[in-house]
Short mmCIF file of C-alpha atoms in Angstrom, two decimals:
data_model
loop_
_atom_site.label_atom_id
_atom_site.label_comp_id
_atom_site.label_asym_id
_atom_site.label_seq_id
_atom_site.Cartn_x
_atom_site.Cartn_y
_atom_site.Cartn_z
CA LYS Y 1 -0.87 -7.74 19.85
CA ALA Y 2 -0.26 -4.03 19.07
CA GLY Y 3 -0.44 -2.82 15.49
CA VAL Y 4 1.96 -0.58 13.55
CA THR Y 5 2.40 2.66 15.31
CA GLN Y 6 3.38 5.96 13.71
CA THR Y 7 4.07 9.33 15.07
CA PRO Y 8 3.37 11.99 14.99
CA ARG Y 9 0.01 11.68 13.38
CA TYR Y 10 -0.23 15.12 12.07
CA LEU Y 11 2.21 17.97 11.66
CA ILE Y 12 2.73 21.12 9.81
CA LYS Y 13 6.17 22.47 8.45
CA THR Y 14 7.00 25.22 6.33
CA ARG Y 15 9.18 24.97 3.08
CA GLY Y 16 12.71 24.43 3.41
CA GLN Y 17 12.43 22.63 7.05
CA GLN Y 18 13.10 19.13 7.48
CA VAL Y 19 10.85 16.48 9.24
CA THR Y 20 11.42 13.07 10.77
CA LEU Y 21 8.62 10.46 11.16
CA SER Y 22 8.74 7.49 13.21
CA CYS Y 23 7.24 3.98 12.92
CA SER Y 24 7.00 1.05 15.38
CA PRO Y 25 6.21 -2.24 13.66
CA ILE Y 26 4.32 -5.15 15.01
CA SER Y 27 6.47 -7.15 17.33
CA GLY Y 28 8.51 -9.69 15.57
CA HIS Y 29 8.14 -8.09 12.16
CA ARG Y 30 11.55 -7.39 10.61
CA SER Y 31 10.44 -5.64 7.43
CA VAL Y 32 9.26 -2.04 7.38
CA SER Y 33 8.31 -0.42 4.22
CA TRP Y 34 7.35 3.45 3.68
CA TYR Y 35 4.80 4.65 1.25
CA GLN Y 36 3.65 8.21 0.31
CA GLN Y 37 0.10 8.76 -0.26
CA THR Y 38 -1.55 11.69 -2.14
CA PRO Y 39 -4.88 11.98 -4.00
CA GLY Y 40 -3.43 12.28 -7.39
CA GLN Y 41 -0.66 9.46 -7.09
CA GLY Y 42 -2.17 6.85 -4.90
CA LEU Y 43 0.35 4.83 -2.87
CA GLN Y 44 3.95 5.32 -4.01
CA PHE Y 45 6.75 3.31 -2.60
CA LEU Y 46 9.62 5.14 -0.91
CA PHE Y 47 11.79 2.46 0.56
CA GLU Y 48 11.89 -0.76 2.31
CA TYR Y 49 14.14 -1.78 5.33
CA PHE Y 50 15.10 -5.24 6.71
CA SER Y 51 17.51 -6.03 9.49
CA GLU Y 52 18.68 -2.35 9.46
CA THR Y 53 19.52 -2.41 5.67
CA GLN Y 54 17.73 -0.62 3.00
CA ARG Y 55 16.71 -3.52 0.64
CA ASN Y 56 14.58 -1.60 -1.89
CA LYS Y 57 14.26 2.08 -2.78
CA GLY Y 58 11.48 4.03 -4.99
CA ASN Y 59 11.73 6.75 -7.37
CA PHE Y 60 12.06 9.64 -5.01
CA PRO Y 61 14.73 12.31 -4.58
CA GLY Y 62 17.81 11.99 -2.27
CA ARG Y 63 15.97 14.37 0.09
CA PHE Y 64 13.95 11.40 1.39
CA SER Y 65 16.02 9.04 3.46
CA GLY Y 66 15.15 6.50 6.21
CA ARG Y 67 16.87 4.05 8.58
CA GLN Y 68 15.98 1.12 10.70
CA PHE Y 69 17.16 0.32 14.21
CA SER Y 70 18.10 -2.90 15.69
CA ASN Y 71 14.65 -3.18 17.41
CA SER Y 72 13.24 -3.01 13.95
CA ARG Y 73 11.83 0.70 14.56
CA SER Y 74 12.22 2.81 11.51
CA GLU Y 75 12.37 6.55 10.79
CA MET Y 76 12.30 8.50 7.75
CA ASN Y 77 13.42 12.01 7.16
CA VAL Y 78 12.67 14.52 4.51
CA SER Y 79 15.02 17.47 4.31
CA THR Y 80 14.51 20.89 2.46
CA LEU Y 81 10.69 20.26 2.34
CA GLU Y 82 8.76 21.37 -0.67
CA LEU Y 83 4.96 22.12 -1.01
CA GLY Y 84 4.64 19.00 -3.15
CA ASP Y 85 5.79 16.89 -0.06
CA SER Y 86 2.54 17.35 1.44
CA ALA Y 87 0.95 13.88 1.94
CA LEU Y 88 0.03 11.08 4.17
CA TYR Y 89 3.06 8.98 4.80
CA LEU Y 90 2.34 5.30 5.75
CA CYS Y 91 4.43 2.81 7.39
CA ALA Y 92 3.81 -0.91 6.84
CA SER Y 93 5.41 -3.92 8.57
CA SER Y 94 5.66 -7.35 7.49
CA LEU Y 95 7.42 -10.71 8.91
CA ALA Y 96 9.92 -11.13 6.11
CA LEU Y 97 11.03 -9.78 2.81
CA GLY Y 98 9.29 -10.68 -0.35
CA PRO Y 99 5.62 -10.41 -1.25
CA GLY Y 100 3.24 -11.09 1.44
CA GLU Y 101 0.69 -9.32 3.75
CA LEU Y 102 1.81 -5.61 4.78
CA PHE Y 103 0.54 -4.30 8.01
CA PHE Y 104 -0.07 -0.56 7.80
CA GLY Y 105 -0.17 2.15 10.42
CA GLU Y 106 -2.50 4.92 10.37
CA GLY Y 107 -0.10 7.37 8.67
CA SER Y 108 1.43 10.69 9.55
CA ARG Y 109 -0.20 13.49 7.72
CA LEU Y 110 2.28 16.18 6.75
CA THR Y 111 1.18 19.52 5.51
CA VAL Y 112 4.00 21.81 4.02
CA LEU Y 113 3.01 25.50 3.90
CA GLN I 1 8.61 1.51 -16.01
CA GLN I 2 6.35 -1.01 -14.77
CA GLN I 3 2.86 -0.05 -14.14
CA VAL I 4 -0.32 -1.08 -12.54
CA LYS I 5 -3.68 0.07 -14.07
CA GLN I 6 -6.70 -0.08 -11.92
CA SER I 7 -10.26 0.71 -13.16
CA PRO I 8 -12.69 2.26 -12.51
CA GLN I 9 -11.52 5.16 -10.50
CA SER I 10 -14.68 5.56 -8.76
CA LEU I 11 -17.72 3.18 -8.70
CA ILE I 12 -21.28 3.72 -7.11
CA VAL I 13 -23.24 0.70 -6.49
CA GLN I 14 -26.66 0.08 -5.13
CA LYS I 15 -27.09 -2.00 -1.69
CA GLY I 16 -27.21 -5.37 -2.66
CA GLY I 17 -25.62 -5.24 -5.99
CA ILE I 18 -22.21 -6.48 -7.16
CA SER I 19 -19.18 -4.14 -7.26
CA ILE I 20 -16.46 -5.17 -9.76
CA ILE I 21 -12.88 -3.58 -9.82
CA ASN I 22 -10.20 -4.46 -12.21
CA CYS I 23 -6.31 -4.45 -12.19
CA ALA I 24 -4.06 -4.82 -14.99
CA TYR I 25 -0.42 -5.24 -14.61
CA GLU I 26 2.78 -5.73 -16.72
CA ASN I 27 5.21 -8.33 -15.44
CA THR I 28 5.09 -9.39 -11.81
CA ALA I 29 7.91 -10.77 -9.98
CA PHE I 30 6.09 -13.23 -7.94
CA ASP I 31 2.66 -14.85 -8.37
CA TYR I 32 0.80 -13.03 -5.60
CA PHE I 33 -2.05 -10.73 -6.03
CA PRO I 34 -3.55 -8.76 -3.08
CA TRP I 35 -6.41 -6.37 -2.77
CA TYR I 36 -6.31 -3.89 0.03
CA GLN I 37 -9.20 -1.94 1.61
CA GLN I 38 -8.82 1.59 3.16
CA PHE I 39 -11.37 3.47 5.07
CA PRO I 40 -10.84 7.28 5.61
CA GLY I 41 -8.47 8.21 8.22
CA LYS I 42 -6.89 4.58 8.33
CA GLY I 43 -4.09 2.88 6.64
CA PRO I 44 -4.88 0.15 4.03
CA ALA I 45 -5.62 -3.38 5.21
CA LEU I 46 -5.33 -6.70 3.26
CA LEU I 47 -8.74 -7.68 2.11
CA ILE I 48 -8.13 -10.88 0.20
CA ALA I 49 -5.19 -12.20 -1.79
CA ILE I 50 -4.69 -15.17 -4.08
CA ARG I 51 -1.53 -17.04 -5.12
CA PRO I 52 -2.60 -18.37 -8.43
CA ASP I 53 -2.41 -22.03 -8.17
CA VAL I 54 -6.18 -21.45 -8.58
CA SER I 55 -7.91 -18.87 -10.83
CA GLU I 56 -10.42 -17.92 -8.29
CA LYS I 57 -10.54 -17.40 -4.55
CA LYS I 58 -13.60 -16.55 -2.48
CA GLU I 59 -13.81 -15.31 1.01
CA GLY I 60 -17.43 -14.55 2.09
CA ARG I 61 -18.75 -11.87 -0.26
CA PHE I 62 -15.28 -11.06 -1.62
CA THR I 63 -13.97 -13.06 -4.69
CA ILE I 64 -10.66 -12.55 -6.58
CA SER I 65 -10.59 -13.82 -10.22
CA PHE I 66 -7.20 -14.12 -11.93
CA ASN I 67 -6.40 -14.33 -15.62
CA LYS I 68 -2.86 -14.87 -16.01
CA SER I 69 -2.65 -14.74 -19.82
CA ALA I 70 -4.39 -11.43 -19.81
CA LYS I 71 -2.30 -10.11 -16.83
CA GLN I 72 -5.46 -9.13 -15.05
CA PHE I 73 -7.18 -9.74 -11.78
CA SER I 74 -10.33 -8.55 -10.46
CA LEU I 75 -12.15 -8.14 -7.16
CA HIS I 76 -15.83 -8.96 -6.87
CA ILE I 77 -17.99 -7.86 -3.95
CA MET I 78 -21.42 -9.54 -3.83
CA ASP I 79 -24.33 -8.33 -2.02
CA SER I 80 -22.51 -4.94 -1.43
CA GLN I 81 -23.12 -3.16 1.67
CA PRO I 82 -22.95 0.36 2.87
CA GLY I 83 -20.08 -0.74 5.11
CA ASP I 84 -18.09 -1.85 2.07
CA SER I 85 -17.74 1.99 1.10
CA ALA I 86 -14.05 2.55 1.08
CA THR I 87 -11.07 2.86 -1.35
CA TYR I 88 -9.79 -0.34 -2.83
CA PHE I 89 -6.16 -0.95 -4.10
CA CYS I 90 -4.93 -3.65 -6.06
CA ALA I 91 -1.11 -4.26 -5.22
CA PRO I 92 0.64 -6.92 -7.34
CA PRO I 93 4.51 -7.25 -6.66
CA LEU I 94 6.63 -5.76 -9.09
CA GLY I 95 10.33 -5.48 -9.54
CA ILE I 96 13.21 -7.84 -9.97
CA SER I 97 12.33 -11.49 -9.44
CA ASN I 98 14.75 -12.05 -7.00
CA PHE I 99 13.46 -12.85 -3.20
CA GLY I 100 13.28 -9.69 -1.31
CA ASN I 101 13.43 -7.30 -4.23
CA GLU I 102 9.71 -7.69 -5.31
CA LYS I 103 7.71 -4.83 -3.82
CA LEU I 104 3.99 -4.34 -3.76
CA THR I 105 3.15 -1.79 -6.25
CA PHE I 106 -0.36 -0.10 -5.59
CA GLY I 107 -2.73 0.75 -8.12
CA THR I 108 -4.21 4.45 -7.91
CA GLY I 109 -7.40 3.02 -6.16
CA THR I 110 -11.12 2.81 -6.71
CA ARG I 111 -13.27 4.76 -4.64
CA LEU I 112 -16.42 2.56 -3.95
CA THR I 113 -19.57 3.99 -2.65
CA ILE I 114 -22.63 1.84 -1.84
CA ILE I 115 -25.91 3.81 -1.86
CA PRO I 116 -29.12 2.53 -0.06
#
């Protein structure tokens, strides 16, 4: 069974640009969550989608957005990039909402110059 | 703001020794307490989790101990091996106690190094 797939794995952007990251969950998983990981802050929750609806949102500015498609694939977008957005962005899928095992992808490493 | 406090930040243990990592939380929305393990270049993966109808759960060399009154749970790694060198995160579910609104809130992580 294929795991969670995130693309691209690495990308470099400059300040002011926007970026779109993609996540394909494990087949049959309907919940997709996004986390930002930085050395100083650890893993911080961005948002969670279930059945194409955002169910939870973390404390990030509106420049961070996401969506989920009918096949459960998800994308997140960051507009007007800032240097502080440099991080590893992790996507995780799970079977359903509520606490339970999260299956993480290997992440998309974003560097903002 | 609900918080998770994990300690220590880093830990060096000799091979064969016991590694202990602690996690303190405020109020959880759901009785489910997991530990995740992350190797460099990889995403975190569930190591062990407890749903506290019991106060302790053991899987191989890994044990979770849970103290509900103190709002703490810990991870013990017995007979620590170099392959256990990784970053460990506790991740209790915080948020509104309403199925679907709980979300795993990760601690800041403990970098564990096992030396020969």
